[in-house]
């Protein structure tokens, strides 16, 4: 029997993706918080050494694995978040047409946010190829984040100039 | 004998405005600690206020007629002993369902949902000479779910059902699971289709209210989770023929 | 219409509330990242974010993420077949793990 009720399949796949993206987000957020938020405290004393620092973000983004990490993070967070909002809307909104337009709006918003996020990621690669002055300066100073967390997760920046 | 105070939420369709300010009335009844709250209600109706309205039938936890909200939790009045309740008992009709009078609610929306999941056995093949037999293992799979007495405690305690009356609700989903799991039933595909739509089990958020209130202690949320797993499994491995 | 809030119901309310806030948080987060193309503006924002009050709200964000994530794990375990009778135990475990991780994480953040 071949996919006789695609509607049912779509719902099952949507639900499964919701749960799978949730599980993925738990792991990604653990990495994200360790790198950005937990390490920062100790390094704030040395200016320009934090993982959230502009140069540090770029150095991470210059590594393909970090780039993929953020692309997956963005996609999973947006899917999970908007799948949830969509379900909540369906629960509380009784008027059929209002619900349909809110759902369409949510879908459009999630696509727009995904595009914006991907644009930032793509743009980062263009900027890395052609760094602006300040960014170049910190590269030149060689302030590669000495973040233990980044080293722990194995992939630091590779193409330092 | 102990003195029990019954605080009852009342509604008289001939006097009160539906959805208006609730009218609370208090009655005091002398009760044996081992008597059920239902006995107290019967005594109030017989001796104090004949207009007090509630449902009762078997009075032994088998028919599900006397389901109501007792001290903030859905339960059967015939299963709640006086000794297990505080001195003052607060009785309300089942939430969410429309109130007809006092503790009597309109159960039609509830049974409509159950009807939507084909709550009957569809066996295939010719009639056997005697019964369609099941092995103890096969019976064991549905043993918990067949205990359901359709009292409505679960569905009316479900926050999702409260928000969206289109949701099939826990009782109907357990009924569907009960027949999908039945070894004698032949139509599990249609059954799964009936409960895996927009208003089916995907709306369940595993809140466990149904599990907590069920007077028959059925693992309702567990059955719904099983349905979710079944649907995901069927998505990855489309079934060929029988399950 | 008030229900005695059971563990599952409490978990549901918290999950929903934190979920909505976190979903909406994606928008300002991406907005800040948009300034990665403008190092001076980005650094200004980042300096603002390292002020004490902003850091406190950062710890709050950690709290939201922990509450939502740990309860999410609880729900996924239960839906994957963990017996319903342990749902309250799992809830307590999530609360304890959440508090421990929150204070450990907040300490690292506020250093």
XYZ file of C-alpha atoms in Angstrom:
515
model
C 0.000 0.000 0.000
C 1.544 3.250 -1.113
C 1.087 6.418 0.896
C -2.694 6.303 0.757
C -3.178 9.092 3.249
C -0.456 11.703 2.764
C -2.199 14.013 5.256
C -1.708 11.475 8.020
C 1.872 10.899 6.989
C 2.548 14.608 6.980
C 1.229 14.969 10.498
C 3.295 12.027 11.713
C 6.429 13.362 10.027
C 5.807 16.853 11.417
C 5.409 15.524 14.940
C 8.449 13.301 14.645
C 10.576 16.163 13.311
C 9.356 18.306 16.196
C 10.599 15.757 18.711
C 13.815 15.037 16.803
C 14.667 18.739 16.501
C 13.976 19.104 20.224
C 16.442 16.365 21.070
C 18.988 17.875 18.703
C 18.512 21.304 20.274
C 19.291 19.918 23.721
C 22.707 18.836 22.434
C 23.354 21.950 20.347
C 22.317 24.263 23.171
C 24.670 22.465 25.536
C 27.557 23.239 23.174
C 26.310 26.766 22.495
C 25.989 27.655 26.178
C 29.366 26.161 27.026
C 31.125 28.076 24.285
C 29.348 31.423 24.440
C 28.025 31.891 27.945
C 29.984 29.775 30.399
C 33.486 30.442 29.144
C 32.908 34.140 28.681
C 32.938 34.988 32.369
C 36.540 34.003 32.893
C 37.781 35.646 29.749
C 36.014 38.956 29.925
C 38.953 40.300 31.953
C 41.185 39.950 28.916
C 39.481 42.152 26.314
C 38.938 40.524 23.008
C 39.350 37.050 24.275
C 35.725 36.031 24.786
C 33.982 33.496 22.583
C 31.187 35.973 21.828
C 33.745 38.518 20.682
C 33.352 39.595 17.101
C 36.694 38.182 15.983
C 36.070 34.940 17.823
C 32.701 34.444 16.162
C 34.329 34.903 12.779
C 37.178 32.609 13.548
C 34.698 29.916 14.481
C 32.667 30.568 11.373
C 35.763 30.109 9.260
C 35.733 26.437 10.185
C 33.266 24.430 8.060
C 32.141 22.329 11.030
C 31.169 25.384 13.058
C 29.436 26.791 10.015
C 27.399 23.614 9.641
C 26.778 23.633 13.406
C 25.165 27.065 13.209
C 23.194 26.237 10.059
C 21.734 23.143 11.736
C 21.161 25.062 14.970
C 19.240 27.764 13.132
C 17.099 25.278 11.218
C 16.328 23.080 14.234
C 15.480 26.036 16.480
C 13.178 27.598 13.902
C 11.414 24.329 13.092
C 10.951 23.415 16.728
C 9.822 26.885 17.749
C 7.373 27.417 14.953
C 6.001 23.874 15.091
C 5.184 24.596 18.723
C 3.602 27.989 18.016
C 1.555 26.459 15.214
C 0.143 23.819 17.557
C -0.679 26.380 20.222
C -2.482 28.540 17.656
C -4.532 25.544 16.498
C -5.585 24.866 20.062
C -6.822 28.287 21.030
C -8.067 29.841 17.820
C -11.544 28.708 16.952
C -12.193 30.727 13.819
C -11.148 28.627 10.858
C -10.070 31.451 8.538
C -8.235 33.394 11.215
C -6.350 30.221 12.118
C -5.450 29.573 8.484
C -4.042 33.077 8.081
C -2.122 32.883 11.367
C -0.617 29.580 10.265
C 0.357 31.057 6.924
C 1.882 34.016 8.750
C 3.868 31.739 11.046
C 5.148 29.752 8.096
C 6.171 32.930 6.282
C 7.858 34.304 9.411
C 9.818 31.099 9.952
C 10.985 31.033 6.333
C 11.950 34.708 6.521
C 13.905 34.146 9.740
C 15.629 31.121 8.273
C 16.583 33.119 5.202
C 17.862 35.972 7.377
C 19.925 33.563 9.462
C 21.367 31.853 6.422
C 22.135 35.260 4.935
C 24.158 36.113 8.045
C 26.010 32.820 7.711
C 26.712 33.256 4.001
C 27.662 36.869 4.570
C 30.139 35.808 7.232
C 32.012 33.798 4.626
C 32.141 36.794 2.299
C 33.424 38.958 5.150
C 36.019 36.348 6.028
C 37.292 36.466 2.466
C 37.420 40.247 2.663
C 37.659 41.299 6.317
C 36.757 44.838 7.404
C 39.337 46.946 9.194
C 38.577 46.198 12.835
C 38.049 42.570 12.120
C 41.317 42.407 10.264
C 43.054 44.131 13.147
C 42.069 41.535 15.636
C 43.006 38.778 13.259
C 46.365 40.462 12.898
C 46.733 40.691 16.652
C 46.181 36.975 16.551
C 43.555 36.995 19.271
C 42.418 33.490 18.596
C 40.052 32.747 21.432
C 41.930 30.640 23.905
C 38.587 29.251 24.866
C 38.913 25.877 26.507
C 35.426 24.958 25.372
C 36.289 25.474 21.722
C 39.350 23.338 22.087
C 37.275 20.775 23.962
C 34.830 20.428 21.118
C 37.751 19.892 18.842
C 37.256 22.318 16.039
C 38.924 25.653 16.469
C 39.476 28.030 13.604
C 41.671 26.841 10.792
C 42.312 29.673 8.363
C 43.835 32.303 10.602
C 45.394 34.992 8.604
C -21.099 9.047 62.441
C -19.464 12.212 61.248
C -21.007 15.431 60.166
C -20.181 16.214 56.516
C -20.696 19.541 54.924
C -21.548 19.350 51.205
C -20.887 22.489 49.240
C -22.605 21.955 45.900
C -22.453 24.094 42.800
C -26.003 24.346 41.557
C -27.647 25.373 38.350
C -31.333 25.441 37.631
C -32.088 26.049 33.936
C -35.456 27.563 34.872
C -34.016 30.093 37.299
C -30.348 30.677 36.488
C -28.747 32.202 33.448
C -26.390 29.712 31.753
C -22.812 30.763 32.362
C -23.996 33.278 34.962
C -22.754 33.581 38.505
C -22.558 30.098 40.039
C -24.943 29.374 42.895
C -23.404 27.470 45.780
C -25.550 25.707 48.386
C -24.460 23.986 51.538
C -25.973 20.933 53.159
C -24.912 19.092 56.281
C -25.370 15.330 56.449
C -24.583 12.808 59.146
C -22.516 10.064 57.528
C -20.794 6.864 58.474
C -17.066 7.140 57.615
C -17.392 4.155 55.295
C -20.317 5.568 53.377
C -19.784 6.961 49.903
C -20.366 10.573 48.941
C -23.119 9.317 46.674
C -24.996 8.105 49.792
C -24.749 11.621 51.173
C -26.157 13.096 47.957
C -29.055 10.621 48.009
C -29.782 11.569 51.617
C -29.783 15.280 50.778
C -32.212 14.672 47.919
C -34.492 12.504 50.087
C -34.538 14.596 53.237
C -33.404 18.135 52.531
C -33.831 19.305 48.957
C -35.717 17.205 46.434
C -34.660 19.467 43.608
C -30.976 18.519 43.871
C -30.135 16.750 40.629
C -27.385 14.261 39.920
C -26.927 11.035 37.987
C -26.599 7.642 39.580
C -27.108 4.159 38.361
C -25.049 1.250 39.616
C -23.419 3.004 42.575
C -20.528 0.554 42.429
C -18.027 2.175 40.086
C -19.171 0.220 37.036
C -21.450 2.565 35.097
C -19.680 5.910 35.289
C -22.879 7.911 35.832
C -21.894 9.759 39.012
C -18.678 11.317 37.685
C -18.265 14.815 39.083
C -15.621 17.207 40.300
C -14.954 16.369 43.925
C -12.725 18.825 45.793
C -11.215 20.014 42.534
C -10.563 16.613 41.011
C -12.777 14.568 38.715
C -13.896 11.327 40.357
C -16.865 9.048 40.901
C -19.057 9.974 43.863
C -19.699 6.264 44.419
C -15.982 5.528 44.761
C -15.164 8.291 47.194
C -15.620 7.338 50.831
C -16.601 9.923 53.416
C -13.543 9.104 55.520
C -11.209 9.952 52.638
C -12.519 13.468 52.213
C -12.099 16.597 54.340
C -14.901 17.769 56.568
C -16.266 20.043 53.856
C -16.738 18.463 50.433
C -16.961 20.668 47.359
C -18.969 19.130 44.532
C -19.146 20.563 41.054
C -20.410 19.158 37.762
C -17.739 17.752 35.404
C -15.918 20.727 33.868
C -16.032 21.648 30.174
C -19.216 19.714 29.351
C -22.367 21.891 29.232
C -24.326 21.773 32.486
C -27.953 20.635 32.210
C -28.921 20.885 35.851
C -26.885 20.910 39.070
C -24.405 18.033 38.787
C -25.811 16.675 35.529
C -23.874 17.558 32.387
C -24.581 16.992 28.725
C -22.429 14.001 27.762
C -23.397 14.103 24.060
C -20.162 15.825 22.932
C -18.239 13.154 24.815
C -20.043 10.204 23.231
C -19.828 11.839 19.818
C -16.029 11.601 20.056
C -16.191 7.973 21.121
C -18.551 7.225 18.243
C -16.060 8.747 15.813
C -13.446 6.065 16.504
C -15.685 3.073 15.617
C -16.091 1.630 19.108
C -17.136 -1.790 17.915
C -15.346 -4.954 16.907
C -14.899 -5.526 13.173
C -13.879 -9.124 12.764
C -13.121 -10.620 9.392
C -13.556 -14.140 8.079
C -16.606 -16.367 8.587
C -18.200 -16.709 11.981
C -16.469 -19.406 13.962
C -18.621 -22.201 15.371
C -18.157 -20.966 18.926
C -16.490 -17.732 20.048
C -13.588 -15.797 18.563
C -11.060 -16.902 21.086
C -8.037 -14.989 22.343
C -4.965 -16.254 24.098
C -4.288 -14.882 27.603
C -1.397 -12.878 26.121
C -3.648 -11.340 23.482
C -6.242 -10.480 26.102
C -3.512 -9.099 28.355
C -2.713 -6.420 25.785
C -6.185 -4.889 26.042
C -6.978 -5.857 29.631
C -6.256 -2.359 30.942
C -8.094 -0.477 28.195
C -11.296 -2.551 28.368
C -11.794 -1.426 31.961
C -12.979 1.964 30.679
C -16.512 2.794 31.863
C -16.767 5.985 29.800
C -17.490 8.234 32.777
C -15.851 11.263 31.128
C -13.484 12.090 34.021
C -10.429 12.005 31.768
C -11.720 14.011 28.831
C -13.208 16.718 31.025
C -9.941 17.047 32.955
C -7.826 17.398 29.796
C -6.519 20.966 29.314
C -6.212 20.369 25.577
C -9.861 19.298 25.318
C -10.829 22.297 27.408
C -9.073 24.599 24.946
C -10.200 22.817 21.784
C -13.456 20.862 21.768
C -12.577 19.394 18.383
C -9.886 17.270 20.041
C -11.012 13.633 20.282
C -9.944 13.499 23.921
C -8.361 10.759 26.020
C -11.421 8.510 26.359
C -11.954 8.181 22.603
C -8.240 7.599 22.022
C -8.117 4.818 24.591
C -11.182 3.269 22.941
C -9.383 3.373 19.588
C -6.209 1.870 21.072
C -8.287 -0.862 22.693
C -9.610 -1.996 19.292
C -6.348 -1.512 17.423
C -4.701 -3.790 19.983
C -7.514 -6.352 19.831
C -6.244 -9.510 18.129
C -9.744 -10.239 16.757
C -10.127 -6.890 15.041
C -9.356 -6.522 11.336
C -9.621 -2.796 10.685
C -6.751 -1.241 12.566
C -5.719 0.820 9.531
C -9.042 2.663 9.403
C -8.944 3.028 13.155
C -5.477 4.548 13.127
C -6.561 6.874 10.355
C -9.556 7.998 12.419
C -7.396 9.044 15.356
C -4.229 10.319 13.666
C -5.782 13.373 12.002
C -5.535 17.036 13.001
C -7.777 16.457 16.010
C -6.330 13.120 16.978
C -3.571 12.064 19.336
C -1.004 14.524 17.945
C -2.755 17.143 20.057
C -1.919 15.260 23.258
C 0.867 16.969 25.240
C 1.292 14.179 27.810
C -0.075 16.294 30.653
C -1.204 13.207 32.614
C -4.389 14.767 34.006
C -6.367 11.895 32.466
C -4.025 9.339 33.990
C -4.308 10.986 37.394
C -8.109 11.162 37.521
C -9.142 7.868 35.893
C -11.354 6.050 38.426
C -10.422 2.753 36.782
C -6.663 3.509 36.929
C -6.189 3.014 33.211
C -2.811 4.071 31.799
C -4.549 6.481 29.419
C -1.561 8.673 28.572
C 0.495 5.518 28.050
C -2.007 4.269 25.450
C -1.940 7.615 23.666
C 1.878 7.545 23.616
C 1.661 4.027 22.184
C -0.593 5.355 19.391
C 1.960 8.059 18.598
C 4.738 5.486 18.397
C 2.582 3.256 16.205
C 1.880 6.095 13.772
C 5.573 7.040 13.559
C 6.508 3.402 13.062
C 3.960 3.091 10.246
C 5.364 6.224 8.654
C 8.874 4.773 8.504
C 7.827 1.206 7.741
C 4.592 1.263 5.744
C 2.627 -1.830 6.681
C 2.212 -4.736 4.348
C -0.992 -6.616 5.047
C -1.507 -7.508 8.682
C 0.194 -5.832 11.605
C -12.551 25.776 36.380
C -9.550 25.497 38.633
C -7.806 22.167 38.654
C -5.539 21.063 41.407
C -2.268 21.477 39.529
C -0.610 18.090 39.331
C 3.041 17.668 38.408
C 2.166 16.958 34.782
C -0.083 20.001 34.524
C 2.516 22.268 36.115
C 5.143 20.888 33.736
C 2.816 21.558 30.805
C 2.177 25.186 31.771
C 5.891 25.856 32.332
C 6.773 24.086 29.079
C 4.303 26.132 27.110
C 5.266 29.461 28.668
C 9.006 28.951 28.273
C 8.463 27.579 24.777
C 6.649 30.687 23.591
C 9.281 33.001 25.090
C 12.161 30.997 23.608
C 10.553 30.863 20.166
C 10.115 34.636 20.216
C 13.698 35.043 21.454
C 14.997 33.806 18.090
C 14.004 37.133 16.527
C 16.145 39.523 18.671
C 18.962 36.983 18.689
C 19.155 36.973 14.901
C 18.782 40.753 14.902
C 21.940 41.101 17.005
C 23.817 38.630 14.820
C 22.854 40.734 11.838
C 25.392 43.289 13.103
C 28.239 40.829 12.700
C 28.802 42.592 9.397
C 29.426 45.852 11.305
C 32.134 45.104 13.894
C 31.837 48.453 15.697
C 28.061 48.189 16.205
C 28.349 44.525 17.130
C 30.982 45.218 19.767
C 28.842 48.032 21.189
C 25.900 45.667 21.542
C 28.120 43.034 23.070
C 29.511 45.493 25.592
C 25.939 46.392 26.509
C 25.213 42.690 26.976
C 28.020 42.316 29.488
C 26.473 44.802 31.939
C 25.266 43.238 35.181
C 21.538 43.526 34.483
C 21.944 42.062 31.000
C 23.967 39.238 32.510
C 21.232 38.574 35.025
C 18.717 38.235 32.211
C 21.202 35.976 30.467
C 21.037 33.696 33.494
C 17.265 33.923 33.169
C 17.586 32.724 29.594
C 19.585 29.759 30.859
C 16.726 29.050 33.258
C 14.169 29.099 30.443
C 16.288 26.806 28.295
C 16.863 24.368 31.167
C 13.188 24.270 32.152
C 12.058 23.687 28.582
C 14.845 21.305 27.637
C 14.732 19.081 30.708
C 10.955 18.793 30.609
C 11.278 18.111 26.899
C 13.551 15.181 27.687
C 11.030 13.982 30.279
C 8.192 14.110 27.740
C 10.262 12.369 25.086
C 11.212 9.566 27.474
C 7.570 9.063 28.435
C 6.388 9.106 24.840
C 9.149 6.707 23.871
C 7.694 4.162 26.264
C 8.812 5.012 29.807
C 6.007 3.853 32.141
C 3.457 6.517 33.086
C 3.845 5.799 36.783
C 7.306 7.368 36.787
C 6.134 10.666 35.284
C 6.139 12.416 38.675
C 9.543 10.965 39.550
C 10.861 12.205 36.226
C 9.354 15.606 36.953
C 11.151 15.773 40.308
C 14.381 14.596 38.689
C 14.053 17.307 36.038
C 13.443 19.973 38.694
C 16.490 18.897 40.722
C 18.738 18.590 37.659
C 17.442 21.941 36.414
C 18.193 23.727 39.682
C 21.685 22.220 39.910
C 22.532 23.092 36.311
C 21.016 26.547 36.709
C 23.120 27.490 39.711
C 26.255 25.941 38.247
C 25.696 27.735 34.934
C 24.700 31.038 36.514
C 27.876 30.951 38.612
C 29.956 30.541 35.473
C 28.053 33.357 33.787
C 28.226 35.858 36.624
C 31.938 35.407 37.292
